[in-house]
Short mmCIF file of C-alpha atoms in Angstrom, two decimals:
data_model
loop_
_atom_site.label_atom_id
_atom_site.label_comp_id
_atom_site.label_asym_id
_atom_site.label_seq_id
_atom_site.Cartn_x
_atom_site.Cartn_y
_atom_site.Cartn_z
CA MET J 1 8.94 -10.89 21.39
CA GLN J 2 5.42 -9.68 20.58
CA PRO J 3 3.62 -8.77 23.84
CA GLN J 4 0.42 -10.61 24.66
CA PRO J 5 -2.51 -8.70 23.16
CA MET J 6 -4.85 -6.81 25.49
CA GLN J 7 -8.19 -8.48 24.89
CA PRO J 8 -11.30 -6.31 24.46
CA GLN J 9 -13.89 -6.32 27.20
CA ARG J 10 -17.09 -7.82 25.83
CA ARG J 11 -20.34 -5.98 26.52
CA GLY J 12 -22.87 -8.68 27.21
CA ASP J 13 -22.70 -11.24 24.42
CA ARG J 14 -21.54 -8.80 21.69
CA THR J 15 -18.21 -7.13 20.88
CA ARG J 16 -18.20 -3.75 19.13
CA ILE J 17 -15.26 -3.20 16.79
CA HIS J 18 -14.25 0.05 15.09
CA LEU J 19 -12.11 -0.15 11.95
CA VAL J 20 -10.05 2.51 10.17
CA SER J 21 -7.65 2.58 7.24
CA ASP J 22 -5.61 5.20 5.40
CA VAL J 23 -5.12 7.41 8.44
CA HIS J 24 -2.51 9.50 6.59
CA GLY J 25 -1.50 11.68 9.51
CA ASN J 26 -4.95 12.27 11.06
CA SER J 27 -3.79 11.68 14.63
CA GLU J 28 -6.55 13.79 16.20
CA ALA J 29 -9.31 11.63 14.74
CA LEU J 30 -7.31 8.46 15.47
CA ALA J 31 -7.27 9.33 19.16
CA ARG J 32 -11.10 9.35 19.12
CA ALA J 33 -11.58 6.37 16.81
CA GLY J 34 -12.01 3.88 19.62
CA ASP J 35 -14.67 5.85 21.49
CA GLY J 36 -17.60 3.57 22.27
CA ALA J 37 -15.85 0.45 20.94
CA ASP J 38 -14.40 -2.58 22.66
CA ALA J 39 -11.40 -2.56 20.28
CA LEU J 40 -9.97 -0.64 17.32
CA ILE J 41 -8.56 -2.25 14.16
CA CYS J 42 -6.29 -0.15 11.93
CA LEU J 43 -5.52 -1.38 8.41
CA GLY J 44 -2.48 0.78 7.72
CA ASP J 45 -1.20 3.78 5.83
CA LEU J 46 -0.51 5.85 8.92
CA LEU J 47 1.93 8.16 7.13
CA LEU J 48 1.00 11.26 5.18
CA PHE J 49 3.39 11.90 2.30
CA ILE J 50 1.29 14.59 0.64
CA ASP J 51 -2.16 16.13 1.15
CA TYR J 52 -3.97 16.88 -2.10
CA ARG J 53 -6.18 19.43 -0.33
CA ASP J 54 -3.56 21.21 1.78
CA HIS J 55 -0.28 21.17 -0.13
CA SER J 56 1.70 22.31 2.90
CA ARG J 57 1.03 19.10 4.86
CA GLY J 58 3.04 15.88 4.66
CA ILE J 59 6.53 14.50 4.33
CA PHE J 60 6.89 15.65 0.70
CA PRO J 61 6.38 19.39 1.40
CA ASP J 62 8.39 19.09 4.62
CA LEU J 63 11.34 18.00 2.49
CA PHE J 64 10.84 19.95 -0.73
CA GLY J 65 8.48 22.81 0.09
CA THR J 66 4.86 23.65 -0.68
CA GLU J 67 5.65 24.97 -4.17
CA ALA J 68 7.15 21.63 -5.20
CA ALA J 69 4.16 19.79 -3.75
CA THR J 70 1.76 22.02 -5.68
CA ARG J 71 3.64 21.40 -8.92
CA MET J 72 3.68 17.64 -8.44
CA ILE J 73 -0.05 17.55 -7.62
CA GLY J 74 -0.77 19.72 -10.66
CA LEU J 75 1.09 17.35 -12.97
CA LYS J 76 -0.73 14.32 -11.57
CA THR J 77 -4.12 16.04 -11.72
CA ALA J 78 -3.44 16.84 -15.38
CA ARG J 79 -2.56 13.14 -15.84
CA ARG J 80 0.96 14.08 -16.95
CA PHE J 81 2.30 11.09 -15.05
CA ALA J 82 5.62 10.75 -16.89
CA GLU J 83 6.50 14.36 -16.13
CA ALA J 84 5.42 13.91 -12.51
CA ARG J 85 7.66 10.85 -12.10
CA GLU J 86 10.64 12.63 -13.66
CA PHE J 87 10.10 15.67 -11.43
CA VAL J 88 9.77 13.62 -8.25
CA GLN J 89 12.72 11.35 -9.05
CA GLY J 90 14.89 14.44 -9.47
CA LEU J 91 13.84 15.73 -6.07
CA TRP J 92 14.53 12.43 -4.31
CA THR J 93 18.16 12.56 -5.47
CA THR J 94 18.62 15.72 -3.39
CA VAL J 95 17.83 14.08 -0.03
CA ASP J 96 19.08 11.10 1.94
CA TRP J 97 16.56 8.48 3.09
CA ASP J 98 18.51 7.45 6.20
CA THR J 99 18.65 11.02 7.52
CA ASP J 100 16.18 13.47 5.97
CA VAL J 101 13.31 11.16 5.03
CA GLU J 102 13.53 8.85 8.03
CA ALA J 103 13.55 11.82 10.41
CA ALA J 104 10.30 13.08 8.87
CA VAL J 105 8.77 9.59 9.08
CA ARG J 106 9.76 9.26 12.74
CA ARG J 107 8.16 12.60 13.63
CA GLN J 108 4.84 11.44 12.22
CA TYR J 109 5.02 7.98 13.77
CA LYS J 110 5.76 9.40 17.22
CA GLN J 111 2.57 11.44 17.10
CA LEU J 112 0.41 8.75 15.49
CA PHE J 113 1.38 5.86 17.74
CA ALA J 114 0.79 8.03 20.81
CA ALA J 115 -2.77 8.61 19.54
CA PHE J 116 -3.77 4.92 19.33
CA PRO J 117 -6.54 3.99 21.78
CA THR J 118 -6.36 0.64 23.56
CA PRO J 119 -6.86 -2.12 22.88
CA ALA J 120 -5.94 -1.76 19.22
CA TYR J 121 -4.81 -4.12 16.47
CA ALA J 122 -2.93 -2.88 13.42
CA THR J 123 -1.25 -3.96 10.22
CA TYR J 124 0.92 -2.08 7.74
CA GLY J 125 -0.18 -0.14 4.67
CA ASN J 126 1.83 0.18 1.49
CA VAL J 127 3.14 3.64 2.47
CA ASP J 128 4.24 2.48 5.92
CA VAL J 129 7.77 1.54 7.03
CA PRO J 130 7.41 -1.72 9.00
CA ARG J 131 10.96 -1.82 10.40
CA LEU J 132 10.27 1.36 12.39
CA TRP J 133 7.00 0.27 13.99
CA ALA J 134 8.64 -1.78 16.75
CA GLU J 135 10.25 1.39 18.11
CA TYR J 136 6.81 2.84 18.87
CA ASP J 137 5.10 -0.35 20.05
CA ARG J 138 3.38 -0.14 23.41
CA ARG J 139 1.05 -2.06 25.67
CA GLY J 140 -2.44 -2.35 24.27
CA LEU J 141 -1.36 -2.20 20.60
CA THR J 142 -0.89 -5.50 18.76
CA VAL J 143 0.75 -5.43 15.31
CA LEU J 144 0.08 -8.40 13.02
CA ASP J 145 1.09 -9.25 9.44
CA GLY J 146 0.44 -12.72 8.06
CA GLU J 147 -0.78 -13.59 11.56
CA THR J 148 -4.03 -14.21 13.42
CA THR J 149 -5.50 -13.37 16.80
CA GLU J 150 -8.81 -13.82 18.58
CA ILE J 151 -11.01 -10.76 18.97
CA GLY J 152 -14.42 -11.09 20.57
CA GLY J 153 -14.47 -14.84 20.09
CA LEU J 154 -13.66 -14.76 16.34
CA ARG J 155 -10.39 -15.69 14.63
CA VAL J 156 -9.13 -12.60 12.80
CA GLY J 157 -6.32 -12.69 10.23
CA PHE J 158 -4.20 -9.71 9.16
CA VAL J 159 -2.24 -9.15 5.93
CA GLY J 160 -0.30 -5.89 5.60
CA GLY J 161 1.35 -3.99 2.78
CA GLY J 162 0.61 -3.78 -0.92
CA LEU J 163 1.68 -5.28 -4.22
CA ARG J 164 4.37 -3.78 -6.43
CA THR J 165 3.42 -0.77 -8.56
CA PRO J 166 5.25 1.96 -10.53
CA MET J 167 4.68 4.21 -7.48
CA ASN J 168 7.28 2.15 -5.56
CA THR J 169 5.87 2.97 -2.13
CA PRO J 170 7.82 1.73 0.94
CA TYR J 171 6.01 -1.55 1.67
CA GLU J 172 5.24 -3.19 -1.67
CA ILE J 173 6.06 -6.87 -2.11
CA SER J 174 5.75 -9.52 -4.81
CA GLU J 175 2.56 -11.46 -5.44
CA GLU J 176 4.34 -14.61 -4.22
CA GLU J 177 5.35 -13.05 -0.89
CA TYR J 178 1.88 -11.62 -0.40
CA ALA J 179 0.17 -14.94 -1.22
CA ALA J 180 2.41 -16.70 1.31
CA LYS J 181 1.21 -14.36 4.06
CA VAL J 182 -2.42 -14.97 3.09
CA GLU J 183 -1.86 -18.75 3.08
CA ALA J 184 -0.23 -18.59 6.53
CA LEU J 185 -3.51 -17.40 8.07
CA GLY J 186 -5.36 -20.66 7.60
CA ASP J 187 -9.09 -20.57 8.29
CA VAL J 188 -10.32 -17.25 9.68
CA ASP J 189 -13.69 -15.79 10.57
CA VAL J 190 -12.59 -12.24 9.68
CA LEU J 191 -10.00 -11.27 7.04
CA CYS J 192 -8.29 -7.89 7.47
CA SER J 193 -5.91 -6.46 4.86
CA HIS J 194 -4.74 -3.09 3.64
CA ILE J 195 -5.46 -3.72 -0.05
CA PRO J 196 -8.74 -5.13 -1.39
CA PRO J 197 -9.33 -8.49 -3.05
CA GLU J 198 -8.90 -8.34 -6.82
CA VAL J 199 -12.43 -7.30 -7.79
CA PRO J 200 -12.73 -4.41 -10.30
CA GLU J 201 -15.50 -2.57 -8.44
CA LEU J 202 -13.50 -2.68 -5.20
CA CYS J 203 -10.21 -1.61 -6.84
CA TYR J 204 -11.32 1.29 -9.04
CA ASP J 205 -10.83 4.80 -7.64
CA THR J 206 -13.48 7.09 -9.11
CA VAL J 207 -11.55 10.31 -8.41
CA ALA J 208 -8.07 9.17 -9.48
CA ARG J 209 -9.78 7.35 -12.39
CA ARG J 210 -7.55 4.33 -12.18
CA PHE J 211 -7.48 0.78 -10.83
CA GLU J 212 -5.43 0.26 -7.68
CA ARG J 213 -3.83 -3.13 -7.22
CA GLY J 214 -5.93 -5.72 -5.46
CA SER J 215 -4.90 -9.21 -4.45
CA ARG J 216 -5.94 -12.37 -6.26
CA ALA J 217 -4.71 -14.38 -3.25
CA LEU J 218 -7.19 -12.56 -1.00
CA LEU J 219 -10.01 -13.22 -3.46
CA GLU J 220 -9.15 -16.90 -3.69
CA MET J 221 -9.08 -17.15 0.11
CA ILE J 222 -12.52 -15.55 0.33
CA HIS J 223 -13.91 -18.15 -2.09
CA ARG J 224 -12.15 -21.01 -0.32
CA VAL J 225 -12.48 -20.13 3.39
CA ARG J 226 -15.70 -18.08 3.25
CA PRO J 227 -14.94 -15.75 6.19
CA ARG J 228 -17.79 -13.79 7.69
CA TYR J 229 -16.13 -10.46 6.82
CA ALA J 230 -13.28 -9.14 4.67
CA PHE J 231 -12.20 -5.63 5.66
CA PHE J 232 -9.68 -3.46 3.77
CA GLY J 233 -8.87 0.11 2.70
CA HIS J 234 -6.28 1.50 0.23
CA VAL J 235 -8.75 2.69 -2.43
CA HIS J 236 -9.82 6.13 -1.25
CA GLN J 237 -12.90 6.67 -3.45
CA PRO J 238 -13.94 3.18 -4.56
CA LEU J 239 -16.59 2.46 -7.16
CA ALA J 240 -18.12 0.06 -4.62
CA ARG J 241 -17.50 0.41 -0.89
CA ARG J 242 -18.96 -2.98 -0.07
CA MET J 243 -20.26 -6.10 -1.76
CA ARG J 244 -20.99 -9.69 -0.89
CA ILE J 245 -18.85 -12.45 -2.36
CA GLY J 246 -20.59 -15.68 -1.53
CA ALA J 247 -20.91 -15.82 2.25
CA THR J 248 -18.43 -12.98 2.82
CA GLU J 249 -19.33 -9.33 3.36
CA CYS J 250 -16.48 -7.30 1.80
CA VAL J 251 -16.14 -3.76 3.16
CA ASN J 252 -13.81 -0.86 2.37
CA VAL J 253 -13.64 0.74 5.83
CA GLY J 254 -12.91 4.14 4.36
CA HIS J 255 -10.40 6.91 3.78
CA PHE J 256 -10.04 7.82 7.46
CA MET J 257 -7.87 10.90 6.88
CA SER J 258 -10.78 12.49 5.05
CA SER J 259 -13.78 11.20 6.98
CA GLY J 260 -12.41 10.95 10.51
CA ARG J 261 -15.09 8.35 11.18
CA PRO J 262 -14.42 4.66 11.89
CA PHE J 263 -16.49 1.84 10.42
CA ALA J 264 -18.38 0.05 13.20
CA VAL J 265 -19.39 -3.60 13.39
CA GLU J 266 -20.57 -5.93 16.15
CA TRP J 267 -20.17 -9.68 16.44
#
């Protein structure tokens, strides 16, 4: 049973919220992310599979070595995606998910969940492994997916994971499954998701030079429900970090692994 959430302590008539997404192993910054806030919201992607700046960091080099990580990054940077996929698929056949990969995932999760400040609210990213999160759950951390809670007097809905892509990351689901989670929220004041609504400017990564998958169901909900805010992450270097869609302020809360700084809002 999900424990009762630890409610933030309001300061006067305002509640200060810090939001992060795409933590990707940055446990040191995560431990400080709630400083000065009444609550922290995390929009997923806790795990670091590979670091494009330091090729020795992440689950991929832990399993296959820094040299393999450097080669894979080089192929992707050169946009030789077919060769990169073939190379990576060959490597995955040499390890066992239930032993080698899961052990590496658990090591990261142990460190990351210990770093969460309280109270905190979190949902899954597309590179996360939801079935393992319950093992690290603790008082003061509330995990929600297709669910709502009240934070600072507002109804906040959470939708985790991503949509299916050729990358085949751990928590990708069909558009129908994703839309069902969005629909289950009902009317919300604040919409929190890992991936953005399907708007080109919010989905295009200017460094990777490609469109990441956004959700049409999220966009339709924004038009229909008109929440005050829609917060998300997933796209590390978006063409637009924020825009207004009707009455809703849409905000990419940032690539936290890189910046180490939470997005702050008060309501």
